[in-house]
Short mmCIF file of C-alpha atoms and ligand atoms in Angstrom, two decimals:
data_model
loop_
_atom_site.label_atom_id
_atom_site.label_comp_id
_atom_site.label_asym_id
_atom_site.label_seq_id
_atom_site.Cartn_x
_atom_site.Cartn_y
_atom_site.Cartn_z
CA MET A 1 -0.07 -0.10 0.05
CA ASN A 2 1.33 3.84 -0.59
CA ILE A 3 1.65 5.44 2.19
CA GLN A 4 3.72 9.02 2.59
CA TRP A 5 3.65 11.44 5.50
CA TYR A 6 5.34 14.09 5.44
CA PRO A 7 3.60 17.65 7.03
CA GLY A 8 4.74 20.49 7.57
CA HIS A 9 5.85 20.94 10.57
CA MET A 10 9.24 18.31 9.60
CA THR A 11 10.08 20.11 7.00
CA LYS A 12 10.70 23.49 10.35
CA ALA A 13 12.51 19.95 12.49
CA ARG A 14 14.48 19.54 9.23
CA ARG A 15 15.31 22.80 9.07
CA ASN A 16 16.03 23.31 12.69
CA MET A 17 18.20 19.99 12.70
CA GLU A 18 20.33 21.28 9.34
CA ARG A 19 20.99 24.75 11.89
CA ASP A 20 22.00 23.05 15.08
CA VAL A 21 24.01 20.32 14.04
CA ARG A 22 26.49 23.16 14.49
CA LEU A 23 26.90 23.03 17.27
CA VAL A 24 27.73 19.79 18.56
CA ASP A 25 30.22 17.20 18.11
CA MET A 26 28.54 14.11 17.30
CA VAL A 27 25.24 12.81 15.68
CA ILE A 28 23.71 9.93 17.78
CA GLU A 29 21.05 8.66 15.58
CA LEU A 30 17.88 6.01 16.61
CA ARG A 31 16.44 3.75 14.15
CA ASP A 32 14.55 0.36 15.49
CA ALA A 33 16.10 -2.63 16.18
CA ARG A 34 12.46 -4.02 13.98
CA ALA A 35 12.52 -2.57 10.52
CA PRO A 36 16.34 -0.64 10.25
CA TYR A 37 16.33 -0.54 6.90
CA SER A 38 13.17 1.47 6.68
CA THR A 39 13.21 3.43 9.56
CA GLU A 40 17.03 5.18 8.48
CA ASN A 41 15.99 8.81 7.70
CA PRO A 42 18.20 9.47 4.77
CA ASP A 43 18.16 13.09 5.31
CA ILE A 44 20.72 12.56 8.30
CA LYS A 45 23.84 11.58 7.01
CA ARG A 46 24.18 14.87 4.80
CA ILE A 47 22.32 16.57 7.53
CA ALA A 48 25.48 15.32 9.63
CA GLY A 49 28.20 16.15 7.24
CA ASN A 50 31.62 14.98 8.14
CA ARG A 51 30.41 14.16 12.26
CA LYS A 52 30.46 11.63 13.99
CA ARG A 53 27.70 9.50 14.14
CA LEU A 54 25.92 6.54 16.45
CA ILE A 55 23.56 4.64 15.73
CA LEU A 56 21.34 3.64 18.08
CA LEU A 57 19.07 0.07 17.42
CA ASN A 58 16.69 0.62 19.84
CA LYS A 59 13.76 -0.70 20.49
CA ALA A 60 16.29 -4.56 21.01
CA ASP A 61 13.41 -6.19 23.09
CA LEU A 62 10.79 -5.98 20.63
CA ALA A 63 13.23 -7.95 17.48
CA ASP A 64 14.14 -11.57 17.10
CA PRO A 65 18.37 -10.56 18.71
CA ALA A 66 18.92 -13.35 16.01
CA VAL A 67 19.00 -11.20 13.13
CA THR A 68 19.77 -7.52 15.77
CA LYS A 69 22.80 -9.15 15.96
CA GLU A 70 23.64 -9.58 11.99
CA TRP A 71 22.53 -5.71 11.93
CA ILE A 72 24.65 -4.58 13.94
CA ALA A 73 28.16 -6.41 11.92
CA ALA A 74 26.73 -5.69 8.53
CA TYR A 75 27.25 -2.53 10.12
CA LYS A 76 30.51 -2.66 12.09
CA LYS A 77 31.28 -4.47 8.54
CA LYS A 78 31.05 -0.41 6.90
CA GLY A 79 32.87 0.86 8.97
CA LEU A 80 29.02 2.00 11.00
CA GLU A 81 29.60 1.95 15.25
CA ALA A 82 26.78 0.47 15.88
CA ILE A 83 25.42 -0.24 19.37
CA ALA A 84 21.09 -2.37 20.29
CA LEU A 85 19.55 -1.14 23.32
CA ASP A 86 16.10 -0.75 25.23
CA SER A 87 15.73 2.44 25.59
CA ARG A 88 13.68 2.87 29.18
CA ASN A 89 16.26 0.54 30.53
CA ARG A 90 19.23 2.06 31.62
CA ASP A 91 21.83 -1.67 30.71
CA PHE A 92 22.96 0.72 27.94
CA ILE A 93 24.17 3.41 30.16
CA GLY A 94 28.06 1.78 30.10
CA SER A 95 28.26 1.09 26.20
CA VAL A 96 26.88 4.29 25.10
CA LYS A 97 29.03 6.27 27.31
CA ALA A 98 31.96 4.73 25.66
CA ALA A 99 30.89 4.95 22.50
CA ALA A 100 30.17 8.48 22.46
CA ALA A 101 33.73 8.75 24.73
CA ARG A 102 35.88 7.20 21.81
CA LEU A 103 33.71 9.29 18.66
CA SER A 104 34.38 12.45 19.93
CA GLU A 105 38.10 11.58 21.19
CA GLU A 106 39.11 12.60 18.05
CA LYS A 107 37.80 16.75 18.76
CA ARG A 108 39.60 16.87 22.46
CA GLN A 109 42.81 15.20 20.94
CA ARG A 110 41.68 18.90 17.98
CA ASP A 111 41.19 20.90 21.06
CA GLN A 112 44.17 20.04 23.07
CA ALA A 113 45.83 20.61 20.31
CA ARG A 114 44.67 24.35 19.81
CA GLY A 115 45.26 25.12 23.62
CA ILE A 116 41.97 23.77 24.43
CA THR A 117 42.76 22.05 28.07
CA GLU A 118 39.55 22.13 29.46
CA GLN A 119 37.66 19.55 29.18
CA ARG A 120 34.43 20.69 27.55
CA PRO A 121 30.61 18.89 27.33
CA VAL A 122 30.61 16.42 24.45
CA LYS A 123 27.78 17.41 23.12
CA ALA A 124 25.49 15.11 20.84
CA LEU A 125 22.18 15.27 18.29
CA ILE A 126 19.84 12.86 18.72
CA CYS A 127 17.48 12.37 15.69
CA GLY A 128 15.86 9.24 14.79
CA ILE A 129 11.70 9.41 12.54
CA PRO A 130 8.56 10.06 14.92
CA ASN A 131 8.26 7.93 18.03
CA ILE A 132 11.21 6.03 17.53
CA GLY A 133 12.28 7.36 21.70
CA LYS A 134 13.82 9.91 21.52
CA SER A 135 13.13 10.80 24.31
CA THR A 136 12.56 7.96 26.15
CA PHE A 137 16.86 8.03 25.58
CA ILE A 138 17.29 10.83 27.01
CA ASN A 139 15.36 10.63 29.98
CA SER A 140 17.58 7.36 30.53
CA VAL A 141 20.03 8.51 30.31
CA LEU A 142 19.51 11.27 32.90
CA GLY A 143 17.77 9.52 34.75
CA LYS A 144 15.20 11.68 35.39
CA ALA A 145 11.83 11.80 33.24
CA SER A 146 12.95 16.08 31.76
CA ALA A 147 12.16 15.04 27.59
CA LYS A 148 8.46 14.44 27.56
CA THR A 149 7.29 11.20 25.82
CA GLY A 150 4.60 9.54 24.90
CA ASN A 151 3.34 6.10 22.56
CA LYS A 152 2.32 8.04 18.98
CA PRO A 153 4.24 10.66 16.10
CA GLY A 154 5.39 13.65 17.42
CA VAL A 155 4.95 13.87 20.99
CA THR A 156 8.23 15.96 21.40
CA LYS A 157 8.11 20.18 19.04
CA GLY A 158 10.60 21.73 18.93
CA ASN A 159 14.55 21.27 20.07
CA GLN A 160 15.31 21.05 23.76
CA TRP A 161 18.70 20.70 24.89
CA ILE A 162 19.24 18.33 27.92
CA THR A 163 22.52 18.71 30.79
CA VAL A 164 23.69 15.54 31.64
CA SER A 165 27.04 16.29 33.07
CA ASN A 166 29.64 18.20 32.72
CA GLU A 167 30.59 16.13 29.63
CA PHE A 168 27.61 15.30 27.96
CA MET A 169 24.54 17.58 26.49
CA LEU A 170 22.75 16.18 24.24
CA LEU A 171 19.94 17.94 22.53
CA ASP A 172 16.45 16.55 21.89
CA THR A 173 15.07 16.91 18.79
CA PRO A 174 10.81 16.26 16.88
CA GLY A 175 10.79 13.53 14.71
CA VAL A 176 10.83 13.75 11.10
CA LEU A 177 10.25 11.54 8.04
CA TRP A 178 11.96 12.91 4.53
CA PRO A 179 9.43 13.75 1.70
CA ARG A 180 9.13 10.46 -0.73
CA PHE A 181 9.66 7.59 1.23
CA GLU A 182 11.49 4.74 -1.35
CA SER A 183 8.71 2.01 -1.68
CA GLU A 184 5.57 0.65 -0.34
CA GLU A 185 7.11 -1.34 2.57
CA VAL A 186 9.04 1.47 3.64
CA GLY A 187 5.96 3.03 4.31
CA GLU A 188 4.19 0.31 5.32
CA ALA A 189 7.25 -1.01 7.90
CA LEU A 190 7.30 2.98 9.21
CA ALA A 191 3.89 2.81 9.62
CA LEU A 192 4.08 -0.74 12.19
CA MET A 193 6.11 0.79 13.90
CA GLY A 194 3.49 3.79 15.15
CA SER A 195 5.92 6.46 13.04
CA ILE A 196 3.12 7.62 11.07
CA ASN A 197 -0.38 9.85 12.24
CA ASP A 198 -2.35 6.79 12.68
CA ASP A 199 -5.37 9.25 11.46
CA ILE A 200 -4.35 9.09 7.85
CA LEU A 201 -3.34 4.76 7.63
CA ASN A 202 -6.24 2.78 5.92
CA ILE A 203 -5.65 0.19 9.11
CA GLU A 204 -7.00 -2.59 7.56
CA ASP A 205 -4.65 -3.26 4.09
CA LEU A 206 -1.84 -2.18 6.85
CA CYS A 207 -2.64 -5.31 9.24
CA ILE A 208 -2.26 -7.11 5.75
CA ARG A 209 0.35 -6.23 5.37
CA LEU A 210 1.63 -7.14 8.22
CA ILE A 211 0.26 -11.14 8.31
CA GLU A 212 1.95 -10.90 4.62
CA ARG A 213 4.76 -10.02 6.27
CA LEU A 214 4.48 -12.65 9.31
CA ARG A 215 3.51 -15.15 6.75
CA GLY A 216 6.94 -14.95 5.22
CA SER A 217 9.33 -14.85 7.38
CA TYR A 218 7.62 -15.49 11.20
CA PRO A 219 4.86 -18.82 10.38
CA GLU A 220 4.13 -20.16 14.04
CA ALA A 221 3.37 -15.53 14.75
CA LEU A 222 -0.41 -15.44 14.65
CA ARG A 223 -0.99 -18.54 15.13
CA LEU A 224 0.42 -19.28 18.50
CA ARG A 225 -0.27 -15.45 19.57
CA TYR A 226 -4.70 -15.93 18.86
CA ASP A 227 -4.04 -19.86 19.08
CA ILE A 228 -5.49 -20.86 14.99
CA SER A 229 -5.57 -24.69 14.23
CA GLU A 230 -4.48 -25.67 10.69
CA GLU A 231 -7.89 -26.96 10.25
CA GLU A 232 -9.50 -23.89 11.70
CA LEU A 233 -7.98 -21.78 9.28
CA ASP A 234 -7.94 -24.44 6.41
CA ARG A 235 -11.83 -23.62 7.25
CA ALA A 236 -12.29 -20.20 7.37
CA LEU A 237 -9.77 -20.74 3.41
CA GLU A 238 -13.23 -22.76 1.68
CA SER A 239 -15.51 -20.07 2.72
CA TYR A 240 -13.86 -17.40 0.36
CA GLU A 241 -14.99 -18.59 -3.51
CA THR A 242 -13.38 -14.97 -4.70
CA VAL A 243 -12.18 -12.34 -2.97
CA PRO A 244 -11.26 -8.70 -4.52
CA LEU A 245 -8.50 -8.33 -6.32
CA GLY A 246 -4.67 -8.88 -5.30
CA VAL A 247 -6.37 -9.39 -1.27
CA ASP A 248 -4.70 -12.13 -0.21
CA LYS A 249 -7.01 -15.07 0.67
CA GLU A 250 -4.85 -16.57 3.35
CA ALA A 251 -4.17 -13.01 4.92
CA LEU A 252 -8.10 -12.75 5.36
CA SER A 253 -9.26 -16.13 6.50
CA TYR A 254 -6.39 -15.11 10.01
CA MET A 255 -8.27 -11.75 9.91
CA ASP A 256 -12.11 -13.25 10.07
CA ILE A 257 -10.73 -16.10 12.77
CA ILE A 258 -8.81 -13.99 14.77
CA ALA A 259 -12.05 -10.18 15.49
CA ARG A 260 -13.76 -13.87 15.85
CA LYS A 261 -12.19 -15.43 18.57
CA ARG A 262 -11.62 -11.72 19.61
CA GLY A 263 -15.31 -10.38 20.03
CA CYS A 264 -14.49 -8.11 17.32
CA LEU A 265 -18.45 -8.19 15.98
CA ARG A 266 -20.21 -6.32 13.82
CA ARG A 267 -23.67 -6.39 14.53
CA GLY A 268 -25.02 -9.55 12.89
CA ALA A 269 -22.16 -10.96 14.60
CA GLU A 270 -19.69 -9.52 10.26
CA PRO A 271 -16.58 -9.63 11.53
CA ASP A 272 -15.49 -6.18 12.45
CA TYR A 273 -11.80 -5.53 10.71
CA GLU A 274 -11.35 -2.77 11.62
CA ARG A 275 -11.43 -3.43 15.10
CA CYS A 276 -10.06 -6.34 14.62
CA ALA A 277 -6.61 -5.10 12.75
CA ARG A 278 -6.47 -2.33 15.17
CA LEU A 279 -6.10 -5.21 18.13
CA MET A 280 -3.37 -7.29 16.41
CA ILE A 281 -1.79 -3.97 15.39
CA ASP A 282 -1.10 -3.17 18.46
CA ASP A 283 -0.21 -6.33 19.94
CA PHE A 284 2.28 -6.68 16.74
CA ARG A 285 3.05 -3.12 18.80
CA ASN A 286 4.31 -3.23 22.33
CA GLY A 287 5.54 -7.29 21.45
CA ARG A 288 2.64 -8.94 22.15
CA LEU A 289 2.80 -11.44 18.84
CA GLY A 290 6.72 -12.33 19.96
CA ARG A 291 10.59 -11.03 19.17
CA ILE A 292 9.72 -10.55 15.43
CA SER A 293 12.23 -7.91 12.91
CA LEU A 294 10.41 -7.02 9.20
CA GLU A 295 13.89 -6.89 8.22
CA ARG A 296 17.79 -8.33 7.36
CA PRO A 297 20.36 -6.67 6.23
N1 GTP B 301 9.12 -1.78 23.96
C1 GTP B 301 10.16 -0.40 24.04
N2 GTP B 301 9.54 1.08 23.94
C2 GTP B 301 10.31 1.76 24.47
C3 GTP B 301 11.80 1.69 23.94
N3 GTP B 301 12.02 3.32 24.15
C4 GTP B 301 10.92 3.93 23.46
N4 GTP B 301 9.25 3.07 23.26
C5 GTP B 301 7.95 3.97 24.11
O1 GTP B 301 7.99 4.17 22.81
C6 GTP B 301 7.17 5.56 22.21
C7 GTP B 301 8.04 7.00 21.66
O2 GTP B 301 9.05 7.32 22.94
P1 GTP B 301 9.39 8.12 22.86
O3 GTP B 301 10.98 8.55 23.62
O4 GTP B 301 8.20 9.15 22.85
O5 GTP B 301 9.90 8.99 21.32
P2 GTP B 301 10.68 9.98 20.39
O6 GTP B 301 11.44 8.92 19.30
O7 GTP B 301 10.31 11.14 20.99
O8 GTP B 301 8.62 10.49 19.76
P3 GTP B 301 9.12 11.81 19.21
O9 GTP B 301 9.58 12.88 20.00
O10 GTP B 301 7.72 12.10 18.61
O11 GTP B 301 9.63 11.66 17.49
C8 GTP B 301 6.79 5.30 24.61
O12 GTP B 301 5.88 4.96 24.55
C9 GTP B 301 8.20 4.66 24.68
O13 GTP B 301 8.39 4.22 26.25
C10 GTP B 301 12.21 0.79 23.74
O14 GTP B 301 13.35 0.45 23.73
N5 GTP B 301 11.36 -0.34 23.52
MG1 MG B 302 10.48 12.96 21.43
#
């Protein structure tokens, strides 16, 4: 399905990022561990210029750990430093601080060569798509809730400096996307991650696409979560004589079964596909279908 979302406030947020990047020593870019390819904003590399970049694969608690390892190795091969984390949990602090120190070492040496001996704080711009967890990450580093967070895109409205210590300052920024997604898959993945305003989405189509994608790489995920037997699925499949063009019969059968099991019904006991789709996407987003990666390197 074709999804595009680039509201005006993102153009402004991107411009502010281009303005403020001049003030920082490094850029910390959050991507989603479940879909590192689709959640990479192609503008960031250009905006970062020759500043060092640290990539954080956030929400790793929701991703398939084996696949996340492959991504870290793939980035390493490209000479990029990447760390996987659950930013709600402070376990990552040591490794992120060590990486930031490594990446800013060159700058420290430059300062020294120029006769600047006082220890200046390392300043990092924190960026990434909407709802990826930038503010959550900052709050964890800080050890208290200072930046506003929320499970929907567009919570942070403007750039905000947060002083962590006299060694570290972080710039929180609003989530930005980019004007044209490369492919339908990218738009779908962003929507599934909750980075696109749900109000503009056809949630039923998105759910069908989720089912189709899960069937390829995690065929058991739906059956386990919703306790669906082979026979049930066969019966549901047989009940269809025709389906709309391009719609996958099996995906629809899953929705039929799940709608009934979860009581997503309209009057006359007809399945309420919209309510069912919301429930399934919510389950996916919150890890209730298991730890799932949508993309491999
Ligand atoms: N499971 C899980 N949830 C996370 C993680 N990091 C953040 N979240 C949740 O993701 C949601 C969005 O987090 P925010 O920190 O507000 O995201 P943001 O990137 O600042 O979003 P905007 O300001 O809207 O661009 C919140 O519900 C967080 O609790 C993580 O590592 N794992
Ligand atoms: Mg935020």
